[in-house]
CSV table of C-alpha atoms in Angstrom, one decimal:
chain,number,residue,atom,x,y,z
A,2,MET,CA,-23.1,-32.6,-11.4
A,3,ALA,CA,-25.9,-30.2,-12.0
A,4,PRO,CA,-29.1,-31.6,-13.6
A,5,PRO,CA,-28.6,-31.2,-17.4
A,6,THR,CA,-32.1,-29.6,-17.8
A,7,GLU,CA,-30.9,-26.5,-16.0
A,8,VAL,CA,-30.1,-23.7,-18.4
A,9,LEU,CA,-26.4,-22.9,-18.6
A,10,THR,CA,-26.1,-19.2,-17.8
A,11,ALA,CA,-23.0,-17.0,-17.6
A,12,GLU,CA,-23.8,-16.6,-13.9
A,13,ARG,CA,-23.8,-20.4,-13.3
A,14,ILE,CA,-20.5,-20.7,-15.1
A,15,LEU,CA,-19.0,-17.9,-12.9
A,16,GLU,CA,-20.3,-19.6,-9.7
A,17,ALA,CA,-18.7,-22.9,-10.8
A,18,THR,CA,-15.5,-21.1,-11.7
A,19,GLU,CA,-15.2,-19.6,-8.3
A,20,GLU,CA,-15.7,-23.0,-6.7
A,21,VAL,CA,-13.1,-24.6,-9.1
A,22,LEU,CA,-10.6,-21.7,-8.3
A,23,ARG,CA,-11.2,-22.3,-4.6
A,24,ARG,CA,-10.5,-26.0,-5.0
A,25,HIS,CA,-7.6,-26.0,-7.4
A,26,GLY,CA,-6.1,-22.6,-6.9
A,27,PRO,CA,-5.5,-20.0,-9.7
A,28,ALA,CA,-2.5,-21.8,-11.2
A,29,LYS,CA,-4.2,-25.1,-11.8
A,30,ALA,CA,-7.8,-24.3,-12.5
A,31,THR,CA,-8.8,-25.1,-16.1
A,32,VAL,CA,-11.9,-24.6,-18.2
A,33,VAL,CA,-12.3,-28.4,-18.3
A,34,ASP,CA,-12.6,-28.4,-14.5
A,35,VAL,CA,-15.3,-25.8,-14.7
A,36,ALA,CA,-17.2,-27.8,-17.4
A,37,ARG,CA,-16.8,-31.0,-15.4
A,38,ALA,CA,-18.2,-29.3,-12.3
A,39,LEU,CA,-21.2,-28.2,-14.3
A,40,GLY,CA,-21.7,-31.5,-16.1
A,41,VAL,CA,-21.4,-29.9,-19.5
A,42,SER,CA,-18.8,-30.0,-22.3
A,43,HIS,CA,-16.0,-27.4,-22.3
A,44,GLY,CA,-17.5,-26.2,-25.7
A,45,SER,CA,-20.6,-25.1,-23.8
A,46,VAL,CA,-18.5,-23.0,-21.5
A,47,TYR,CA,-16.6,-21.5,-24.4
A,48,ARG,CA,-19.9,-20.4,-26.0
A,49,HIS,CA,-20.3,-18.0,-23.0
A,50,PHE,CA,-16.6,-17.1,-22.5
A,51,ARG,CA,-14.5,-17.2,-25.6
A,52,THR,CA,-11.2,-17.9,-23.8
A,53,LYS,CA,-9.9,-19.0,-20.5
A,54,ALA,CA,-8.6,-15.4,-20.0
A,55,ALA,CA,-12.0,-14.0,-20.6
A,56,LEU,CA,-13.5,-16.4,-18.0
A,57,ARG,CA,-10.9,-15.4,-15.5
A,58,GLU,CA,-11.5,-11.7,-16.1
A,59,ALA,CA,-15.3,-12.1,-15.8
A,60,VAL,CA,-15.0,-14.0,-12.5
A,61,THR,CA,-12.6,-11.3,-11.2
A,62,LYS,CA,-15.0,-8.5,-12.2
A,63,ARG,CA,-17.9,-10.4,-10.5
A,64,TRP,CA,-15.9,-10.6,-7.3
A,65,LEU,CA,-15.0,-6.8,-7.4
A,66,ASP,CA,-18.5,-5.8,-8.4
A,67,ARG,CA,-19.9,-7.5,-5.3
A,68,THR,CA,-18.2,-4.9,-3.2
A,69,SER,CA,-19.1,-1.9,-5.4
A,70,GLU,CA,-22.8,-2.9,-5.5
A,71,ALA,CA,-23.0,-3.1,-1.7
A,72,LEU,CA,-21.4,0.3,-1.5
A,73,ALA,CA,-23.6,1.9,-4.1
A,74,GLY,CA,-26.5,1.3,-1.7
A,75,ILE,CA,-24.8,3.7,0.8
A,76,VAL,CA,-24.3,6.4,-1.9
A,77,ALA,CA,-28.1,6.1,-2.7
A,78,GLU,CA,-29.1,6.8,0.9
A,79,THR,CA,-29.6,10.5,0.1
A,80,SER,CA,-31.7,11.2,3.2
A,81,ARG,CA,-28.6,10.6,5.4
A,82,ASP,CA,-26.2,13.6,5.8
A,83,PRO,CA,-23.1,13.4,3.6
A,84,GLU,CA,-20.6,13.1,6.4
A,85,ALA,CA,-22.4,10.1,7.9
A,86,ARG,CA,-22.6,8.6,4.4
A,87,LEU,CA,-18.9,9.2,3.8
A,88,ARG,CA,-18.0,7.5,7.1
A,89,ALA,CA,-20.4,4.6,6.5
A,90,TRP,CA,-19.1,4.1,2.9
A,91,LEU,CA,-15.4,4.0,4.0
A,92,LEU,CA,-16.2,1.7,6.9
A,93,ALA,CA,-18.3,-0.6,4.7
A,94,LEU,CA,-15.4,-0.8,2.2
A,95,PHE,CA,-12.9,-1.6,4.9
A,96,GLU,CA,-15.2,-4.2,6.5
A,97,ALA,CA,-16.0,-5.9,3.2
A,98,LYS,CA,-12.3,-6.2,2.4
A,99,ARG,CA,-11.4,-7.2,5.9
A,100,HIS,CA,-14.0,-10.0,5.9
A,101,LYS,CA,-13.0,-11.2,2.4
A,102,ALA,CA,-9.4,-11.5,3.6
A,103,GLY,CA,-10.0,-12.8,7.1
A,104,ASP,CA,-12.9,-15.2,6.6
A,105,ASP,CA,-11.6,-17.0,3.5
A,106,PRO,CA,-7.9,-16.3,3.1
A,107,GLU,CA,-7.3,-18.8,0.3
A,108,LEU,CA,-10.1,-17.4,-1.9
A,109,PHE,CA,-8.8,-13.9,-1.1
A,110,ALA,CA,-5.3,-14.9,-2.2
A,111,THR,CA,-6.7,-16.4,-5.4
A,112,TYR,CA,-8.6,-13.2,-6.2
A,113,THR,CA,-5.5,-11.2,-5.4
A,114,THR,CA,-3.6,-13.2,-8.0
A,115,LEU,CA,-6.5,-12.8,-10.5
A,116,ALA,CA,-6.6,-9.1,-9.9
A,117,GLY,CA,-2.9,-8.9,-10.7
A,118,GLU,CA,-3.6,-10.5,-14.0
A,119,ASN,CA,-6.6,-8.4,-14.9
A,120,SER,CA,-5.5,-4.8,-14.3
A,121,ASP,CA,-8.3,-3.4,-16.6
A,122,ALA,CA,-11.0,-4.9,-14.4
A,123,VAL,CA,-9.2,-3.5,-11.3
A,124,ASP,CA,-8.8,-0.1,-12.9
A,125,GLU,CA,-12.5,-0.1,-13.7
A,126,HIS,CA,-13.3,-1.1,-10.2
A,127,LEU,CA,-11.2,1.7,-8.7
A,128,GLU,CA,-12.8,4.2,-11.1
A,129,ASP,CA,-16.2,3.0,-10.0
A,130,LEU,CA,-15.4,3.3,-6.3
A,131,THR,CA,-13.9,6.8,-6.8
A,132,GLY,CA,-16.9,7.8,-8.7
A,133,GLN,CA,-19.2,6.7,-5.9
A,134,LEU,CA,-17.1,8.7,-3.4
A,135,ALA,CA,-17.2,11.7,-5.7
A,136,GLU,CA,-21.0,11.6,-5.6
A,137,ILE,CA,-21.0,11.7,-1.8
A,138,VAL,CA,-18.5,14.6,-1.9
A,139,ARG,CA,-20.6,16.5,-4.5
A,140,ALA,CA,-23.7,16.0,-2.3
A,141,GLY,CA,-21.7,17.3,0.7
A,142,VAL,CA,-20.6,20.4,-1.2
A,143,GLU,CA,-24.2,21.1,-2.4
A,144,ALA,CA,-25.5,20.7,1.2
A,145,GLY,CA,-22.7,23.1,2.5
A,146,ALA,CA,-21.3,20.3,4.6
A,147,PHE,CA,-18.0,19.9,2.6
A,148,THR,CA,-15.8,22.1,0.7
A,149,SER,CA,-14.1,21.0,-2.6
A,150,ALA,CA,-13.0,22.7,-5.7
A,151,ASP,CA,-13.2,19.5,-7.7
A,152,PRO,CA,-15.2,16.6,-6.1
A,153,LEU,CA,-13.5,13.9,-8.2
A,154,VAL,CA,-10.0,15.1,-7.2
A,155,THR,CA,-11.1,15.2,-3.6
A,156,ALA,CA,-12.7,11.8,-3.9
A,157,ARG,CA,-9.4,10.4,-5.3
A,158,ALA,CA,-7.5,12.0,-2.4
A,159,VAL,CA,-9.9,10.4,0.2
A,160,PHE,CA,-9.6,7.0,-1.5
A,161,GLN,CA,-5.8,7.1,-1.7
A,162,ALA,CA,-5.5,8.4,1.8
A,163,THR,CA,-7.5,5.4,3.1
A,164,ALA,CA,-5.6,2.8,1.0
A,165,ARG,CA,-4.2,1.1,4.1
A,166,PHE,CA,-7.8,0.1,4.8
A,167,HIS,CA,-8.8,-1.3,1.4
A,168,ASP,CA,-5.7,-2.0,-0.7
A,169,PRO,CA,-5.2,-5.8,-0.6
A,170,GLY,CA,-1.5,-5.3,-0.2
A,171,TYR,CA,-2.2,-4.3,3.5
A,172,HIS,CA,-4.4,-7.3,4.3
A,173,ARG,CA,-2.1,-8.5,7.0
A,174,GLU,CA,-2.5,-5.2,8.9
A,175,TRP,CA,-6.3,-5.7,8.9
A,176,GLN,CA,-6.2,-8.4,11.6
A,177,GLN,CA,-3.9,-6.4,13.9
A,178,PRO,CA,-5.4,-5.1,17.2
A,179,GLY,CA,-6.0,-1.4,17.0
A,180,VAL,CA,-6.5,-1.3,13.3
A,181,LEU,CA,-10.1,0.1,13.7
A,182,ASP,CA,-8.7,3.0,15.9
A,183,GLU,CA,-6.2,3.7,13.2
A,184,PHE,CA,-9.0,3.7,10.6
A,185,GLU,CA,-11.0,6.1,12.8
A,186,ALA,CA,-8.0,8.5,13.2
A,187,VAL,CA,-7.4,8.7,9.4
A,188,VAL,CA,-11.1,9.2,8.6
A,189,ASP,CA,-11.6,11.8,11.3
A,190,LEU,CA,-8.7,13.8,9.9
A,191,LEU,CA,-10.1,13.6,6.4
A,192,VAL,CA,-13.6,14.5,7.4
A,193,ARG,CA,-12.3,17.5,9.3
A,194,GLY,CA,-10.3,18.5,6.1
A,195,LEU,CA,-13.5,18.3,4.1
A,196,ARG,CA,-15.5,20.7,6.3
A,197,PRO,CA,-15.8,24.2,5.0
B,19,MET,CA,41.2,-4.1,-3.4
B,20,ALA,CA,41.6,-1.5,-0.7
B,21,PRO,CA,45.1,-0.8,0.6
B,22,PRO,CA,45.6,-3.1,3.6
B,23,THR,CA,46.8,-0.3,5.8
B,24,GLU,CA,43.3,1.3,5.9
B,25,VAL,CA,41.5,0.5,9.1
B,26,LEU,CA,38.6,-1.9,8.6
B,27,THR,CA,35.6,0.0,10.1
B,28,ALA,CA,31.9,-1.2,10.2
B,29,GLU,CA,31.1,1.7,7.9
B,30,ARG,CA,33.6,0.5,5.3
B,31,ILE,CA,32.2,-3.0,5.5
B,32,LEU,CA,28.7,-1.7,5.0
B,33,GLU,CA,29.7,0.4,2.0
B,34,ALA,CA,31.3,-2.7,0.4
B,35,THR,CA,28.3,-4.8,1.3
B,36,GLU,CA,26.0,-2.3,-0.6
B,37,GLU,CA,28.3,-2.5,-3.6
B,38,VAL,CA,28.4,-6.4,-3.5
B,39,LEU,CA,24.6,-6.4,-3.2
B,40,ARG,CA,24.3,-4.1,-6.1
B,41,ARG,CA,26.6,-6.4,-8.2
B,42,HIS,CA,25.3,-9.8,-7.2
B,43,GLY,CA,21.8,-9.2,-6.0
B,44,PRO,CA,20.4,-10.1,-2.5
B,45,ALA,CA,20.1,-13.9,-3.3
B,46,LYS,CA,23.7,-14.5,-4.3
B,47,ALA,CA,25.7,-11.9,-2.2
B,48,THR,CA,27.9,-13.6,0.4
B,49,VAL,CA,30.2,-12.5,3.2
B,50,VAL,CA,33.1,-13.9,1.2
B,51,ASP,CA,32.3,-11.5,-1.6
B,52,VAL,CA,32.3,-8.6,0.8
B,53,ALA,CA,35.7,-9.7,2.3
B,54,ARG,CA,37.1,-10.1,-1.2
B,55,ALA,CA,35.9,-6.6,-2.2
B,56,LEU,CA,37.7,-5.2,0.8
B,57,GLY,CA,40.8,-7.3,0.4
B,58,VAL,CA,40.5,-8.8,3.9
B,59,SER,CA,39.6,-12.3,5.3
B,60,HIS,CA,36.0,-13.1,5.9
B,61,GLY,CA,37.0,-13.6,9.6
B,62,SER,CA,37.8,-9.8,9.7
B,63,VAL,CA,34.2,-9.1,8.5
B,64,TYR,CA,32.8,-11.5,11.1
B,65,ARG,CA,34.6,-9.6,13.8
B,66,HIS,CA,32.4,-6.6,13.1
B,67,PHE,CA,29.2,-8.5,12.1
B,68,ARG,CA,28.8,-11.9,13.9
B,69,THR,CA,26.6,-13.4,11.1
B,70,LYS,CA,25.6,-12.8,7.5
B,71,ALA,CA,22.1,-12.0,8.8
B,72,ALA,CA,23.5,-9.3,11.2
B,73,LEU,CA,25.4,-7.8,8.3
B,74,ARG,CA,22.3,-7.7,6.1
B,75,GLU,CA,20.3,-6.2,8.9
B,76,ALA,CA,23.0,-3.5,9.4
B,77,VAL,CA,23.1,-2.6,5.8
B,78,THR,CA,19.3,-2.4,5.7
B,79,LYS,CA,19.3,-0.1,8.7
B,80,ARG,CA,21.9,2.1,7.1
B,81,TRP,CA,19.8,2.5,4.0
B,82,LEU,CA,16.7,3.4,6.0
B,83,ASP,CA,18.6,5.7,8.3
B,84,ARG,CA,19.8,7.8,5.4
B,85,THR,CA,16.2,8.8,4.8
B,86,SER,CA,15.4,9.5,8.5
B,87,GLU,CA,18.5,11.6,9.0
B,88,ALA,CA,17.7,13.8,6.1
B,89,LEU,CA,14.2,14.3,7.4
B,90,ALA,CA,15.3,15.0,11.0
B,91,GLY,CA,16.9,18.2,9.6
B,92,ILE,CA,13.4,19.4,8.6
B,93,VAL,CA,12.0,18.6,12.1
B,94,ALA,CA,14.8,20.7,13.6
B,95,GLU,CA,14.0,23.8,11.5
B,96,THR,CA,11.9,25.2,14.4
B,97,SER,CA,12.0,28.8,13.0
B,98,ARG,CA,9.7,27.6,10.1
B,99,ASP,CA,6.0,27.4,10.9
B,100,PRO,CA,4.6,23.9,11.6
B,101,GLU,CA,2.4,23.7,8.5
B,102,ALA,CA,5.4,24.5,6.2
B,103,ARG,CA,7.5,22.0,8.0
B,104,LEU,CA,4.9,19.3,7.8
B,105,ARG,CA,4.5,19.9,4.0
B,106,ALA,CA,8.3,20.0,3.5
B,107,TRP,CA,8.8,16.8,5.6
B,108,LEU,CA,6.1,14.8,3.6
B,109,LEU,CA,7.5,16.1,0.3
B,110,ALA,CA,11.1,15.3,1.3
B,111,LEU,CA,10.0,11.7,2.3
B,112,PHE,CA,8.2,11.2,-1.0
B,113,GLU,CA,11.1,12.7,-3.1
B,114,ALA,CA,13.7,10.6,-1.3
B,115,LYS,CA,11.7,7.4,-1.9
B,116,ARG,CA,10.8,8.4,-5.5
B,117,HIS,CA,14.5,9.0,-6.3
B,118,LYS,CA,15.7,5.8,-4.6
B,119,ALA,CA,13.1,3.9,-6.7
B,120,GLY,CA,13.5,5.7,-10.0
B,121,ASP,CA,17.3,6.5,-10.1
B,122,ASP,CA,18.5,3.0,-9.2
B,123,PRO,CA,15.7,0.5,-9.5
B,124,GLU,CA,17.9,-2.5,-9.0
B,125,LEU,CA,19.3,-1.3,-5.7
B,126,PHE,CA,15.8,-0.3,-4.7
B,127,ALA,CA,14.5,-3.8,-5.4
B,128,THR,CA,17.5,-5.2,-3.5
B,129,TYR,CA,16.7,-3.1,-0.4
B,130,THR,CA,13.0,-3.9,-0.7
B,131,THR,CA,13.9,-7.6,-0.5
B,132,LEU,CA,16.2,-6.9,2.5
B,133,ALA,CA,13.5,-4.9,4.2
B,134,GLY,CA,11.1,-7.8,3.9
B,135,GLU,CA,13.7,-10.0,5.7
B,136,ASN,CA,14.4,-7.4,8.4
B,137,SER,CA,11.0,-6.4,9.8
B,138,ASP,CA,12.5,-5.2,13.1
B,139,ALA,CA,14.7,-2.7,11.3
B,140,VAL,CA,11.7,-1.6,9.2
B,141,ASP,CA,9.5,-1.3,12.3
B,142,GLU,CA,12.1,0.9,14.1
B,143,HIS,CA,12.4,3.0,10.9
B,144,LEU,CA,8.6,3.6,10.8
B,145,GLU,CA,8.6,4.4,14.6
B,146,ASP,CA,11.4,6.8,14.0
B,147,LEU,CA,9.6,8.6,11.1
B,148,THR,CA,6.2,8.7,13.0
B,149,GLY,CA,8.1,10.1,16.0
B,150,GLN,CA,9.5,12.9,13.8
B,151,LEU,CA,6.0,13.7,12.5
B,152,ALA,CA,4.6,13.7,16.0
B,153,GLU,CA,7.2,16.3,16.9
B,154,ILE,CA,6.0,18.6,14.1
B,155,VAL,CA,2.4,18.0,15.1
B,156,ARG,CA,3.2,18.8,18.8
B,157,ALA,CA,4.9,22.0,17.7
B,158,GLY,CA,1.9,22.9,15.7
B,159,VAL,CA,-0.5,22.3,18.6
B,160,GLU,CA,1.7,24.5,20.9
B,161,ALA,CA,1.8,27.3,18.3
B,162,GLY,CA,-2.0,27.1,17.9
B,163,ALA,CA,-1.6,26.1,14.2
B,164,PHE,CA,-2.8,22.5,14.6
B,165,THR,CA,-5.4,20.7,16.7
B,166,SER,CA,-4.7,17.2,18.0
B,167,ALA,CA,-5.8,15.4,21.2
B,168,ASP,CA,-2.8,13.0,20.8
B,169,PRO,CA,0.0,14.1,18.5
B,170,LEU,CA,1.4,10.6,18.2
B,171,VAL,CA,-2.0,9.2,17.1
B,172,THR,CA,-2.4,12.1,14.7
B,173,ALA,CA,1.1,11.6,13.3
B,174,ARG,CA,0.4,7.9,12.7
B,175,ALA,CA,-2.8,8.9,10.9
B,176,VAL,CA,-0.9,11.4,8.7
B,177,PHE,CA,1.8,8.8,8.0
B,178,GLN,CA,-0.7,6.1,7.1
B,179,ALA,CA,-2.8,8.5,5.0
B,180,THR,CA,0.2,9.3,2.9
B,181,ALA,CA,1.4,5.7,2.5
B,182,ARG,CA,0.8,5.8,-1.3
B,183,PHE,CA,3.7,8.3,-1.4
B,184,HIS,CA,6.2,6.5,0.7
B,185,ASP,CA,5.3,2.8,0.9
B,186,PRO,CA,7.7,0.9,-1.5
B,187,GLY,CA,4.7,-1.3,-2.5
B,188,TYR,CA,3.5,1.8,-4.5
B,189,HIS,CA,6.8,2.5,-6.3
B,190,ARG,CA,5.3,1.9,-9.7
B,191,GLU,CA,2.8,4.7,-9.1
B,192,TRP,CA,5.6,7.2,-8.3
B,193,GLN,CA,6.6,7.5,-12.0
B,194,GLN,CA,3.1,8.1,-13.3
B,195,PRO,CA,2.2,11.5,-14.6
B,196,GLY,CA,0.0,13.5,-12.2
B,197,VAL,CA,1.4,11.7,-9.1
B,198,LEU,CA,2.6,15.1,-7.6
B,199,ASP,CA,-0.9,16.5,-8.0
B,200,GLU,CA,-2.3,13.5,-6.2
B,201,PHE,CA,0.2,14.0,-3.4
B,202,GLU,CA,-0.7,17.7,-3.1
B,203,ALA,CA,-4.4,16.8,-3.0
B,204,VAL,CA,-3.9,14.3,-0.1
B,205,VAL,CA,-1.6,16.6,1.8
B,206,ASP,CA,-3.9,19.6,1.4
B,207,LEU,CA,-6.8,17.6,2.8
B,208,LEU,CA,-4.7,16.4,5.8
B,209,VAL,CA,-3.4,19.9,6.5
B,210,ARG,CA,-6.9,21.3,6.5
B,211,GLY,CA,-7.9,18.5,8.9
B,212,LEU,CA,-5.2,19.5,11.3
B,213,ARG,CA,-6.1,23.2,11.5
B,214,PRO,CA,-8.1,24.2,14.6
């Protein structure tokens, strides 16, 4: 139980929700469990998240945003050349997903279930990631390092072509030996295709 | 009921099995149903396929082989230039899967279930397809149209990079508007990456 003097923020509720989801699984976790973990009434939780569905969506978004925010840092490294940034971005995405899936498989399965229920949050996340990639492609075109008639179309193609290395549906493949070589082979081909 | 004078071949049993699977679904279809559809005893079916599992594997393999055989025809068109063959092969694969999924969704779902149970048959199928692609890449390298240090590695990269357009897990995307443009964007990028 948290000390009752601590202010109940949305972030604290989301942290507790993740913990409750980890403990009870997505099918059984309730708002009452979350309130109990925080030592507050369920009414207090509902003041921040109007429904259980809204709470589940928010915790899903938080999980997805953690990845996007880490990647945004690579997009912002404008002193690095675009090809190096593109490779680093794709590798960081793969590593983030691979670690989420491998280090805590139960929580990963939980979030995969939640992602299936919250397709709007997932669509936003994918838009966000594609937008980040488009920024790198655009920088590459401006620097004369890449060619692309439409950086957003090209970014989507790069994102889709690397799906095996970030789509949760492939998480079993990520623990196979040789998967990093496969990743390299796909990225090399795409980077070559981007060069003028 | 088939006329009893007709010879009971493995192919006739597999045809009947597909029909029984279509009618009853993969969970309920039995060897007795197949025998009944053919007007023979289930012992006659077991003379060709020792177990129900063997029969299910054979019918899965037959379904997968139908795609590979159609594609092998494109590999054999050695008078066409390698880039045109590569594009035609990838498009034919996408179209075959898209039609299987869109024209007869129930049978497609049935075979997706069967594929999940018969990973050896699926692995062989994927090896077969990657081998076909490698042959086109190799021809491209010999003709000076492509560059590749290892055609099999390159073929696997091309196959994995186009997963969105042949992996059954993506079948819902295949009916979306714009999917052919997305396919084109990915293939263009890969083909550019293959050029010397």
